[in-house]
Tab-separated table of C-alpha atoms in Angstrom:
chain	number	residue	atom	x	y	z
A	1	MET	CA	-53.619	-6.305	90.501
A	2	THR	CA	-54.720	-9.005	88.150
A	3	SER	CA	-58.053	-7.276	87.504
A	4	LYS	CA	-56.285	-3.989	86.577
A	5	MET	CA	-54.051	-5.720	84.017
A	6	ALA	CA	-57.041	-7.491	82.502
A	7	SER	CA	-58.862	-4.155	82.108
A	8	THR	CA	-55.946	-2.439	80.308
A	9	THR	CA	-55.331	-5.269	77.781
A	10	PRO	CA	-58.393	-4.467	75.581
A	11	MET	CA	-57.431	-0.787	75.629
A	12	LEU	CA	-53.850	-1.471	74.378
A	13	SER	CA	-55.079	-3.686	71.562
A	14	MET	CA	-57.487	-0.944	70.462
A	15	LEU	CA	-54.691	1.642	70.417
A	16	ARG	CA	-52.440	-0.703	68.388
A	17	ARG	CA	-55.105	-1.155	65.733
A	18	ALA	CA	-55.743	2.567	65.588
A	19	ALA	CA	-52.039	3.525	65.216
A	20	PRO	CA	-50.692	4.008	61.586
A	21	ARG	CA	-48.544	1.257	60.123
A	22	LEU	CA	-45.082	2.883	59.990
A	23	THR	CA	-42.500	1.572	57.499
A	24	SER	CA	-38.818	2.416	57.018
A	25	SER	CA	-39.706	5.019	54.404
A	26	PHE	CA	-41.476	7.019	57.121
A	27	PHE	CA	-38.084	7.740	58.721
A	28	THR	CA	-36.249	8.523	55.396
A	29	CYS	CA	-35.426	12.083	54.333
A	30	HIS	CA	-36.655	12.156	50.719
A	31	CYS	CA	-35.194	15.581	50.070
A	32	ALA	CA	-31.675	14.399	50.908
A	33	CYS	CA	-32.093	11.282	48.761
A	34	ARG	CA	-33.224	13.329	45.758
A	35	THR	CA	-30.219	15.637	46.131
A	36	GLN	CA	-27.834	12.692	46.334
A	37	LEU	CA	-29.319	11.045	43.224
A	38	ARG	CA	-29.031	14.291	41.272
A	39	ASN	CA	-25.352	14.625	42.238
A	40	GLN	CA	-24.614	11.049	41.150
A	41	SER	CA	-26.370	11.565	37.821
A	42	SER	CA	-24.470	14.809	37.228
A	43	ARG	CA	-21.140	13.084	37.822
A	44	ARG	CA	-22.104	10.299	35.431
A	45	LEU	CA	-23.156	12.750	32.711
A	46	PHE	CA	-20.401	15.336	32.999
A	47	GLY	CA	-17.473	13.574	34.690
A	48	SER	CA	-14.184	15.333	35.386
A	49	ASN	CA	-13.424	16.335	31.783
A	50	GLY	CA	-16.586	18.242	30.985
A	51	PRO	CA	-19.990	17.300	29.572
A	52	LEU	CA	-20.448	13.850	28.124
A	53	GLN	CA	-20.827	13.650	24.370
A	54	SER	CA	-23.048	11.355	22.432
A	55	GLY	CA	-22.417	9.985	18.958
A	56	THR	CA	-23.846	13.215	17.427
A	57	GLY	CA	-22.621	15.846	19.881
A	58	LEU	CA	-23.314	17.124	23.407
A	59	LEU	CA	-26.317	15.846	25.316
A	60	SER	CA	-29.355	18.051	24.971
A	61	ARG	CA	-31.149	19.613	27.936
A	62	PRO	CA	-34.158	17.255	27.676
A	63	GLN	CA	-31.785	14.282	27.657
A	64	ILE	CA	-30.023	15.526	30.791
A	65	THR	CA	-33.341	16.251	32.523
A	66	ALA	CA	-34.655	12.814	31.623
A	67	SER	CA	-31.570	11.192	33.066
A	68	LEU	CA	-31.826	13.223	36.276
A	69	ASP	CA	-35.436	12.247	36.723
A	70	ASN	CA	-34.591	8.578	36.134
A	71	PRO	CA	-31.177	8.087	37.767
A	72	GLY	CA	-31.502	4.321	37.858
A	73	LYS	CA	-32.012	3.993	34.097
A	74	SER	CA	-28.952	3.662	31.821
A	75	PHE	CA	-28.807	6.287	29.076
A	76	ASN	CA	-28.096	5.027	25.561
A	77	LEU	CA	-25.733	7.184	23.511
A	78	GLY	CA	-25.996	6.814	19.745
A	79	GLY	CA	-27.845	3.536	20.108
A	80	LYS	CA	-24.833	1.674	21.556
A	81	SER	CA	-23.811	0.713	25.042
A	82	GLN	CA	-21.024	2.763	26.551
A	83	ALA	CA	-19.614	-0.205	28.429
A	84	LYS	CA	-17.069	-0.842	25.679
A	85	PHE	CA	-13.552	-0.561	26.941
A	86	PHE	CA	-11.659	-0.497	23.615
A	87	PRO	CA	-12.209	1.623	20.495
A	88	GLU	CA	-13.613	0.240	17.263
A	89	THR	CA	-10.462	1.055	15.287
A	90	SER	CA	-6.852	0.873	16.388
A	91	ASP	CA	-4.638	3.920	16.363
A	92	LYS	CA	-2.282	4.486	13.437
A	93	SER	CA	0.690	4.492	15.799
A	94	VAL	CA	-0.055	0.819	16.505
A	95	ALA	CA	0.214	0.089	12.785
A	96	TYR	CA	3.581	1.852	12.477
A	97	TRP	CA	4.863	-0.018	15.530
A	98	LEU	CA	3.762	-3.367	14.080
A	99	LEU	CA	5.421	-2.598	10.745
A	100	GLY	CA	8.609	-1.561	12.529
A	101	SER	CA	8.566	-4.801	14.503
A	102	ALA	CA	8.083	-6.721	11.264
A	103	ALA	CA	11.142	-4.994	9.782
A	104	SER	CA	13.145	-6.013	12.860
A	105	VAL	CA	12.007	-9.635	12.481
A	106	PHE	CA	12.933	-9.506	8.789
A	107	GLY	CA	16.419	-8.408	9.776
A	108	ILE	CA	16.908	-11.071	12.416
A	109	VAL	CA	15.772	-13.785	9.977
A	110	VAL	CA	18.440	-12.690	7.503
A	111	PHE	CA	21.049	-12.434	10.255
A	112	GLY	CA	20.057	-15.866	11.518
A	113	GLY	CA	20.786	-17.217	8.061
A	114	LEU	CA	24.236	-15.630	8.217
A	115	THR	CA	24.792	-17.233	11.609
A	116	ARG	CA	23.893	-20.593	10.110
A	117	LEU	CA	26.065	-20.118	7.010
A	118	THR	CA	29.135	-19.108	9.056
A	119	GLU	CA	28.574	-22.092	11.379
A	120	SER	CA	28.422	-19.793	14.387
A	121	GLY	CA	25.199	-21.073	15.916
A	122	LEU	CA	26.853	-23.680	18.154
A	123	SER	CA	29.523	-21.379	19.591
A	124	ILE	CA	27.468	-20.583	22.727
A	125	THR	CA	26.701	-23.841	24.466
A	126	GLU	CA	24.415	-22.512	27.219
A	127	TRP	CA	21.088	-20.749	27.367
A	128	LYS	CA	21.025	-17.853	29.835
A	129	PRO	CA	18.227	-15.434	28.950
A	130	VAL	CA	19.277	-12.841	31.562
A	131	THR	CA	22.931	-13.298	32.481
A	132	GLY	CA	23.816	-14.244	28.926
A	133	SER	CA	23.004	-10.761	27.686
A	134	LEU	CA	26.584	-9.610	28.317
A	135	PRO	CA	29.575	-11.055	26.444
A	136	PRO	CA	32.723	-12.221	28.271
A	137	ARG	CA	34.492	-9.235	29.845
A	138	ASP	CA	38.020	-10.444	30.476
A	139	ALA	CA	40.479	-13.154	29.500
A	140	ALA	CA	39.250	-15.525	32.198
A	141	ASP	CA	35.652	-15.308	30.937
A	142	TRP	CA	36.762	-15.886	27.342
A	143	ASP	CA	38.822	-18.877	28.375
A	144	ALA	CA	35.831	-20.354	30.226
A	145	GLU	CA	33.578	-19.953	27.175
A	146	PHE	CA	36.231	-21.411	24.876
A	147	THR	CA	36.623	-24.392	27.189
A	148	LYS	CA	32.902	-25.098	26.968
A	149	TYR	CA	33.033	-24.923	23.179
A	150	ARG	CA	36.022	-27.273	23.022
A	151	SER	CA	33.869	-29.962	24.628
A	152	SER	CA	31.252	-29.734	21.857
A	153	PRO	CA	31.115	-32.159	18.902
A	154	GLU	CA	31.569	-29.315	16.422
A	155	PHE	CA	34.963	-28.377	17.828
A	156	LYS	CA	36.162	-31.981	18.064
A	157	LEU	CA	35.140	-32.958	14.531
A	158	LEU	CA	35.380	-29.717	12.554
A	159	ASN	CA	37.433	-27.101	14.368
A	160	PRO	CA	40.060	-28.877	16.487
A	161	ARG	CA	42.689	-26.270	15.543
A	162	MET	CA	40.541	-23.198	16.132
A	163	THR	CA	42.257	-20.367	18.021
A	164	LEU	CA	40.710	-18.085	20.613
A	165	ASP	CA	40.531	-15.165	18.175
A	166	GLU	CA	38.686	-17.317	15.631
A	167	PHE	CA	36.329	-18.440	18.366
A	168	LYS	CA	35.567	-14.835	19.283
A	169	SER	CA	34.395	-14.080	15.740
A	170	ILE	CA	31.798	-16.867	15.672
A	171	TYR	CA	30.888	-16.216	19.305
A	172	TYR	CA	29.973	-12.585	18.547
A	173	MET	CA	27.837	-13.692	15.592
A	174	GLU	CA	25.707	-15.975	17.753
A	175	TRP	CA	25.678	-13.492	20.649
A	176	THR	CA	24.429	-10.719	18.352
A	177	HIS	CA	21.707	-13.006	17.036
A	178	ARG	CA	20.522	-13.799	20.555
A	179	ILE	CA	20.662	-10.169	21.681
A	180	TRP	CA	18.676	-9.162	18.616
A	181	GLY	CA	16.053	-11.730	19.588
A	182	ARG	CA	15.805	-10.214	23.060
A	183	VAL	CA	15.476	-6.741	21.529
A	184	VAL	CA	12.653	-7.974	19.297
A	185	GLY	CA	10.830	-9.417	22.297
A	186	THR	CA	11.323	-6.395	24.531
A	187	SER	CA	10.492	-3.827	21.844
A	188	PHE	CA	7.263	-5.712	21.190
A	189	LEU	CA	6.132	-6.606	24.705
A	190	LEU	CA	6.531	-3.196	26.353
A	191	PRO	CA	4.713	-1.181	23.657
A	192	ALA	CA	2.042	-3.888	23.525
A	193	VAL	CA	1.311	-3.398	27.225
A	194	TYR	CA	1.229	0.378	26.724
A	195	PHE	CA	-1.122	0.325	23.734
A	196	ILE	CA	-3.533	-2.094	25.389
A	197	ALA	CA	-3.460	-0.242	28.723
A	198	ARG	CA	-4.049	3.106	26.983
A	199	ARG	CA	-6.885	1.616	24.928
A	200	LYS	CA	-5.350	2.461	21.565
A	201	VAL	CA	-6.288	-0.890	20.002
A	202	SER	CA	-9.571	-2.589	19.233
A	203	VAL	CA	-10.596	-5.768	21.007
A	204	PRO	CA	-9.715	-8.103	18.098
A	205	MET	CA	-6.375	-6.377	17.590
A	206	ALA	CA	-5.558	-6.653	21.300
A	207	GLY	CA	-6.068	-10.406	21.098
A	208	LYS	CA	-3.872	-10.636	18.008
A	209	ILE	CA	-1.112	-8.645	19.683
A	210	VAL	CA	-1.177	-10.943	22.693
A	211	GLY	CA	-0.959	-13.909	20.337
A	212	ILE	CA	2.057	-12.440	18.540
A	213	ALA	CA	3.757	-11.816	21.882
A	214	GLY	CA	3.256	-15.449	22.806
A	215	LEU	CA	4.614	-16.492	19.415
A	216	ILE	CA	7.768	-14.465	20.036
A	217	GLY	CA	8.322	-16.209	23.357
A	218	PHE	CA	7.768	-19.596	21.732
A	219	GLN	CA	10.257	-18.634	19.046
A	220	GLY	CA	12.946	-18.050	21.658
A	221	PHE	CA	12.307	-21.503	23.114
A	222	LEU	CA	12.535	-23.063	19.651
A	223	GLY	CA	15.846	-21.298	19.070
A	224	TRP	CA	17.504	-22.920	22.056
A	225	TRP	CA	15.790	-26.261	21.325
A	226	MET	CA	17.338	-26.107	17.856
A	227	VAL	CA	20.833	-25.231	19.109
A	228	LYS	CA	20.649	-27.983	21.723
A	229	SER	CA	20.228	-30.585	18.978
A	230	GLY	CA	23.723	-29.792	17.659
A	231	LEU	CA	25.456	-30.132	21.012
A	232	LYS	CA	24.788	-33.844	21.531
A	233	ASP	CA	26.453	-36.678	19.649
A	234	ASP	CA	23.436	-38.966	19.882
A	235	LEU	CA	21.269	-36.716	17.703
A	236	PHE	CA	23.277	-37.283	14.511
A	237	ALA	CA	25.116	-40.207	12.962
A	238	PRO	CA	28.546	-40.974	14.445
A	239	GLY	CA	31.338	-39.309	12.506
A	240	SER	CA	28.968	-37.154	10.441
A	241	HIS	CA	29.011	-33.374	10.138
A	242	PRO	CA	27.790	-31.852	13.441
A	243	ARG	CA	24.691	-29.823	12.671
A	244	VAL	CA	21.407	-28.894	14.247
A	245	SER	CA	18.316	-30.949	13.484
A	246	GLN	CA	16.776	-29.945	10.167
A	247	TYR	CA	13.343	-30.457	11.728
A	248	ARG	CA	14.040	-28.010	14.540
A	249	LEU	CA	15.708	-25.570	12.177
A	250	THR	CA	12.659	-25.565	9.906
A	251	ALA	CA	10.333	-25.155	12.904
A	252	HIS	CA	12.427	-22.202	14.095
A	253	LEU	CA	12.373	-20.646	10.627
A	254	GLY	CA	8.668	-21.281	10.133
A	255	THR	CA	7.755	-19.629	13.427
A	256	ALA	CA	9.822	-16.577	12.468
A	257	PHE	CA	7.982	-16.405	9.129
A	258	LEU	CA	4.607	-16.654	10.871
A	259	CYS	CA	5.556	-13.967	13.382
A	260	TYR	CA	6.718	-11.641	10.611
A	261	THR	CA	3.606	-12.285	8.527
A	262	ALA	CA	1.299	-11.594	11.488
A	263	MET	CA	3.016	-8.281	12.229
A	264	LEU	CA	2.981	-7.209	8.583
A	265	TRP	CA	-0.610	-8.221	7.956
A	266	ASN	CA	-2.071	-6.589	11.067
A	267	GLY	CA	-0.079	-3.394	10.596
A	268	LEU	CA	-1.315	-3.054	7.027
A	269	SER	CA	-4.873	-3.933	8.132
A	270	ILE	CA	-4.992	-1.001	10.552
A	271	LEU	CA	-3.798	1.439	7.908
A	272	ARG	CA	-6.290	-0.002	5.431
A	273	GLU	CA	-9.149	0.474	7.908
A	274	HIS	CA	-8.286	4.144	8.388
A	275	ARG	CA	-7.983	4.678	4.643
A	276	LEU	CA	-11.343	3.051	3.936
A	277	LEU	CA	-13.150	4.863	6.738
A	278	ALA	CA	-11.812	8.188	5.477
A	279	ASP	CA	-13.885	7.805	2.281
A	280	PRO	CA	-16.796	5.413	2.921
A	281	GLN	CA	-18.422	6.013	-0.449
A	282	ALA	CA	-15.304	4.994	-2.371
A	283	ALA	CA	-14.840	2.056	0.019
A	284	THR	CA	-18.309	0.664	-0.757
A	285	LYS	CA	-17.569	0.838	-4.485
A	286	LEU	CA	-14.268	-0.970	-3.927
A	287	PHE	CA	-15.995	-3.687	-1.893
A	288	GLY	CA	-18.511	-4.155	-4.682
A	289	ARG	CA	-15.729	-4.781	-7.182
A	290	LEU	CA	-13.699	-7.072	-4.949
A	291	LYS	CA	-16.716	-9.184	-3.977
A	292	SER	CA	-17.824	-9.709	-7.545
A	293	PRO	CA	-18.064	-13.370	-8.595
A	294	GLU	CA	-15.741	-12.669	-11.526
A	295	LEU	CA	-12.809	-12.200	-9.114
A	296	ARG	CA	-13.490	-15.330	-7.057
A	297	VAL	CA	-10.879	-17.403	-8.884
A	298	PHE	CA	-8.266	-14.668	-8.555
A	299	ARG	CA	-8.915	-14.237	-4.821
A	300	GLY	CA	-8.566	-17.953	-4.204
A	301	SER	CA	-5.455	-18.151	-6.350
A	302	VAL	CA	-3.720	-15.459	-4.302
A	303	GLY	CA	-4.427	-17.381	-1.104
A	304	ALA	CA	-3.126	-20.636	-2.592
A	305	LEU	CA	-0.044	-18.784	-3.843
A	306	ALA	CA	0.729	-17.518	-0.326
A	307	VAL	CA	0.593	-21.089	1.027
A	308	LEU	CA	2.806	-22.308	-1.831
A	309	VAL	CA	5.446	-19.630	-1.207
A	310	PHE	CA	5.499	-20.478	2.509
A	311	CYS	CA	5.904	-24.206	1.823
A	312	THR	CA	8.711	-23.512	-0.636
A	313	ALA	CA	10.520	-21.432	1.973
A	314	MET	CA	10.141	-24.216	4.546
A	315	SER	CA	11.606	-26.732	2.097
A	316	GLY	CA	14.528	-24.323	1.834
A	317	GLY	CA	14.921	-24.678	5.594
A	318	LEU	CA	15.305	-28.426	5.154
A	319	VAL	CA	17.901	-27.803	2.430
A	320	ALA	CA	19.861	-25.552	4.779
A	321	GLY	CA	19.608	-27.979	7.680
A	322	LEU	CA	20.966	-30.872	5.611
A	323	ASP	CA	23.518	-28.791	3.649
A	324	ALA	CA	21.767	-30.107	0.554
A	325	GLY	CA	22.793	-27.056	-1.429
A	326	PHE	CA	26.363	-28.352	-1.683
A	327	ILE	CA	25.405	-31.292	-3.909
A	328	TYR	CA	24.283	-31.265	-7.539
A	329	ASN	CA	25.517	-27.730	-8.132
A	330	GLU	CA	24.014	-27.478	-11.594
A	331	PHE	CA	20.679	-26.503	-13.092
A	332	PRO	CA	18.338	-27.767	-14.430
A	333	TYR	CA	20.063	-31.148	-14.406
A	334	MET	CA	20.963	-33.220	-11.370
A	335	GLY	CA	23.754	-35.465	-12.527
A	336	LEU	CA	22.965	-37.267	-15.770
A	337	GLY	CA	19.308	-36.289	-15.884
A	338	LEU	CA	16.679	-33.957	-14.510
A	339	THR	CA	16.475	-36.139	-11.386
A	340	PRO	CA	18.920	-38.473	-9.623
A	341	PRO	CA	18.366	-42.242	-9.881
A	342	ARG	CA	15.380	-43.662	-8.045
A	343	SER	CA	17.622	-45.823	-5.872
A	344	GLU	CA	19.320	-42.674	-4.617
A	345	LEU	CA	16.132	-40.732	-4.027
A	346	PHE	CA	14.481	-43.530	-2.013
A	347	SER	CA	17.422	-45.174	-0.322
A	348	ASP	CA	16.989	-47.858	2.316
A	349	PHE	CA	19.758	-46.164	4.305
A	350	TYR	CA	17.302	-43.612	5.734
A	351	SER	CA	14.670	-46.141	6.792
A	352	HIS	CA	14.439	-46.937	10.509
A	353	THR	CA	11.909	-49.753	10.426
A	354	PRO	CA	12.416	-53.397	9.371
A	355	ASP	CA	9.491	-53.328	6.935
A	356	LYS	CA	10.737	-50.096	5.272
A	357	SER	CA	7.360	-48.469	5.802
A	358	ASP	CA	8.974	-45.090	6.545
A	359	ILE	CA	11.177	-45.045	3.466
A	360	TRP	CA	9.034	-42.464	1.655
A	361	TRP	CA	8.696	-39.729	4.234
A	362	ARG	CA	12.145	-40.186	5.771
A	363	ASN	CA	13.833	-39.800	2.400
A	364	ALA	CA	11.672	-36.765	1.672
A	365	LEU	CA	12.820	-35.110	4.907
A	366	GLU	CA	16.289	-36.553	5.550
A	367	ASN	CA	17.794	-37.497	2.178
A	368	PRO	CA	19.716	-34.442	0.837
A	369	SER	CA	19.219	-35.511	-2.792
A	370	LEU	CA	15.436	-35.826	-2.522
A	371	VAL	CA	15.171	-32.722	-0.319
A	372	GLN	CA	16.949	-30.635	-2.955
A	373	LEU	CA	14.781	-32.116	-5.693
A	374	ASP	CA	11.644	-31.288	-3.698
A	375	HIS	CA	12.841	-27.724	-3.259
A	376	ARG	CA	13.474	-27.420	-6.983
A	377	ILE	CA	10.003	-28.747	-7.801
A	378	LEU	CA	8.317	-26.394	-5.318
A	379	ALA	CA	10.335	-23.404	-6.531
A	380	THR	CA	9.533	-24.161	-10.163
A	381	THR	CA	5.857	-24.608	-9.302
A	382	THR	CA	5.843	-21.272	-7.480
A	383	PHE	CA	7.428	-19.495	-10.438
A	384	ALA	CA	5.019	-21.093	-12.906
A	385	SER	CA	2.026	-20.263	-10.683
A	386	VAL	CA	2.998	-16.609	-10.396
A	387	MET	CA	3.564	-16.240	-14.107
A	388	GLY	CA	0.316	-18.064	-14.862
A	389	LEU	CA	-1.657	-15.815	-12.514
A	390	TRP	CA	-0.032	-12.758	-14.050
A	391	ALA	CA	-0.950	-13.977	-17.541
A	392	TYR	CA	-4.509	-14.537	-16.323
A	393	THR	CA	-4.781	-10.895	-15.282
A	394	LYS	CA	-3.452	-9.803	-18.669
A	395	LEU	CA	-5.389	-12.105	-20.991
A	396	SER	CA	-8.767	-12.216	-19.242
A	397	PRO	CA	-11.003	-9.338	-20.444
A	398	THR	CA	-13.056	-9.568	-17.258
A	399	LEU	CA	-10.037	-9.198	-14.965
A	400	ARG	CA	-8.632	-6.355	-17.027
A	401	THR	CA	-11.902	-4.510	-16.402
A	402	MET	CA	-12.837	-5.572	-12.862
A	403	LEU	CA	-9.453	-5.847	-11.128
A	404	PRO	CA	-8.568	-2.627	-9.245
A	405	ALA	CA	-5.403	-0.791	-10.188
A	406	ALA	CA	-3.822	-1.480	-6.779
A	407	CYS	CA	-4.214	-5.235	-7.338
A	408	LYS	CA	-2.592	-4.985	-10.752
A	409	LYS	CA	0.387	-3.154	-9.267
A	410	GLY	CA	0.635	-5.740	-6.501
A	411	MET	CA	0.652	-8.528	-9.094
A	412	HIS	CA	3.519	-6.812	-10.911
A	413	GLY	CA	5.447	-6.651	-7.657
A	414	VAL	CA	4.996	-10.384	-7.074
A	415	VAL	CA	6.270	-11.101	-10.604
A	416	GLY	CA	9.365	-8.996	-10.002
A	417	PHE	CA	10.195	-10.653	-6.682
A	418	VAL	CA	9.676	-14.192	-7.973
A	419	CYS	CA	11.992	-13.552	-10.944
A	420	LEU	CA	14.629	-12.153	-8.586
A	421	GLN	CA	14.244	-15.100	-6.228
A	422	VAL	CA	14.652	-17.649	-9.019
A	423	ALA	CA	17.810	-15.901	-10.227
A	424	LEU	CA	19.233	-15.842	-6.698
A	425	GLY	CA	18.403	-19.501	-6.105
A	426	ILE	CA	20.050	-20.734	-9.290
A	427	SER	CA	23.101	-18.514	-8.729
A	428	THR	CA	23.466	-19.764	-5.150
A	429	LEU	CA	23.417	-23.346	-6.372
A	430	LEU	CA	25.823	-22.850	-9.292
A	431	TYR	CA	28.407	-20.945	-7.215
A	432	LEU	CA	28.438	-23.479	-4.331
A	433	VAL	CA	26.422	-21.442	-1.818
A	434	PRO	CA	28.536	-18.285	-1.404
A	435	LEU	CA	27.672	-16.260	1.675
A	436	PRO	CA	26.269	-13.098	-0.021
A	437	LEU	CA	24.099	-14.987	-2.513
A	438	ALA	CA	22.801	-17.477	0.037
A	439	SER	CA	21.865	-14.699	2.439
A	440	ALA	CA	20.172	-12.724	-0.338
A	441	HIS	CA	18.273	-15.851	-1.377
A	442	GLN	CA	16.875	-16.282	2.129
A	443	ALA	CA	15.922	-12.611	2.287
A	444	GLY	CA	14.298	-12.964	-1.129
A	445	SER	CA	12.002	-15.713	0.115
A	446	LEU	CA	10.668	-13.466	2.844
A	447	ALA	CA	10.375	-10.538	0.431
A	448	LEU	CA	8.408	-12.704	-2.005
A	449	LEU	CA	6.056	-13.801	0.764
A	450	SER	CA	5.628	-10.150	1.761
A	451	SER	CA	4.647	-9.181	-1.791
A	452	VAL	CA	2.033	-11.943	-1.904
A	453	ILE	CA	0.647	-10.856	1.479
A	454	ILE	CA	0.416	-7.257	0.257
A	455	LEU	CA	-1.358	-8.443	-2.889
A	456	GLY	CA	-3.778	-10.401	-0.726
A	457	GLY	CA	-4.463	-7.327	1.391
A	458	ARG	CA	-5.475	-5.488	-1.768
A	459	THR	CA	-7.532	-8.375	-3.154
A	460	TRP	CA	-9.363	-9.929	-0.207
A	461	VAL	CA	-12.320	-8.078	1.290
A	462	PRO	CA	-11.572	-6.960	4.878
A	463	ARG	CA	-14.701	-8.038	6.734
A	464	ARG	CA	-14.165	-5.933	9.827
A	465	ALA	CA	-13.334	-2.807	7.838
A	466	ALA	CA	-16.388	-3.419	5.637
A	467	ARG	CA	-18.640	-3.678	8.689
A	468	LEU	CA	-17.292	-0.419	10.085
A	469	VAL	CA	-17.757	1.326	6.755
A	470	TYR	CA	-21.380	0.203	6.466
A	471	GLN	CA	-22.024	1.231	10.062
A	472	GLN	CA	-20.600	4.667	9.355
A	473	LEU	CA	-22.894	5.030	6.360
A	474	GLY	CA	-25.838	3.676	8.335
A	475	LYS	CA	-26.412	0.868	5.856
A	476	SER	CA	-26.799	-2.844	6.262
A	477	ARG	CA	-24.165	-4.957	4.625
A	478	PRO	CA	-25.365	-6.068	1.188
A	479	VAL	CA	-25.584	-9.728	0.351
A	480	LEU	CA	-24.586	-10.603	-3.169
A	481	ALA	CA	-26.755	-13.111	-4.943
A	482	LYS	CA	-25.038	-16.180	-6.263
A	483	PRO	CA	-24.676	-16.221	-10.037
A	484	VAL	CA	-27.023	-18.523	-11.895
A	485	THR	CA	-25.135	-21.227	-13.752
């Protein structure tokens, strides 16, 4: 038995060496694999909506054949990867939606000023984002809300004889303001999700929209944070006029201005991109004029003017928070001179430290006399800057030649709004802050900022739009040489 096994062992080893080395590919059906690869390539090229188009039209037959023969190789359409999820330019409907949202924010800013001027902002003493959307429905609900208000410092110190009917009027003012804020948030968030999900916005614009949505939510938090400051006695001096913190009021106003500016700017940017891409040749000529070194001073001046207008509006928020408009109701004098006495402007009363190290900034932010003076100085500086820039465009031969007509019209608009705003501000002061004039003055500040933003949109070179225009023309973006001095 052992001898038989020993004799067969050499024979088996010889057969093993003689047999072919079989791999897994020997058992694979290559015909079926080729058919499967062709089907996958066809689905990738044609899809469910018909043949795939390249940047210049339908794919040619050699292109399709090459892709079928090389199914593992990605096909490049128009020289760009097709992995992009968003378009290069946002749809015009997104621009109209952003501009409509900006108009809604403009309205709620003006209405918020009315709520402040009628002293209605502290009538609702609770923050209920969901259940607070409905007003009281019966007498018991109204009595409960009125009871809460009667426990507030404003009722005890200012309105101890207020009736239920009078309370309803201020309650509806604040309730409308809060409902309007919810409408602004909802009418922005839902369309934002739709436009991003439907890929109607570019990648940068999608990020900006998400940022604006977050800013709206932060604005709602700031609103309640501001109102809360007027419901506690320990946040203002004992026996003084109950009011919200001027710091929180200015933060609330500033966030609203930023939100409005972002909506306006991005909406106009989308429309400007479409207008420039519609005529690339004219767009390149416009870019050449706007990027000229002769307009560098004007471009920078418009940007500085936008910052100045914003700061002036924020100083107006401090004036409103401190009721500083009810003192020194004359112009241009403040008492016996152009400014109050130094001892009044930098009073030790507002210092909180023993060494008086905070006397400068606390008076600048908490002293009604100095706050009004600061607002006057900023407003006068804004008016002088606008008129000076306008004179520069008129007297400079270079600007008269190089400045586009749209920029000249925008400059005229800024001049008109700043003159109107100055007239409204002086009238509001002289007539002891009447409701219509004060509300128009606040609206005028936002309108003036809007005119400067529009002027900037016509003056500054849109980098993204310029890149798209040069790509459409198939040119590289030119680099201007610096002028030799």
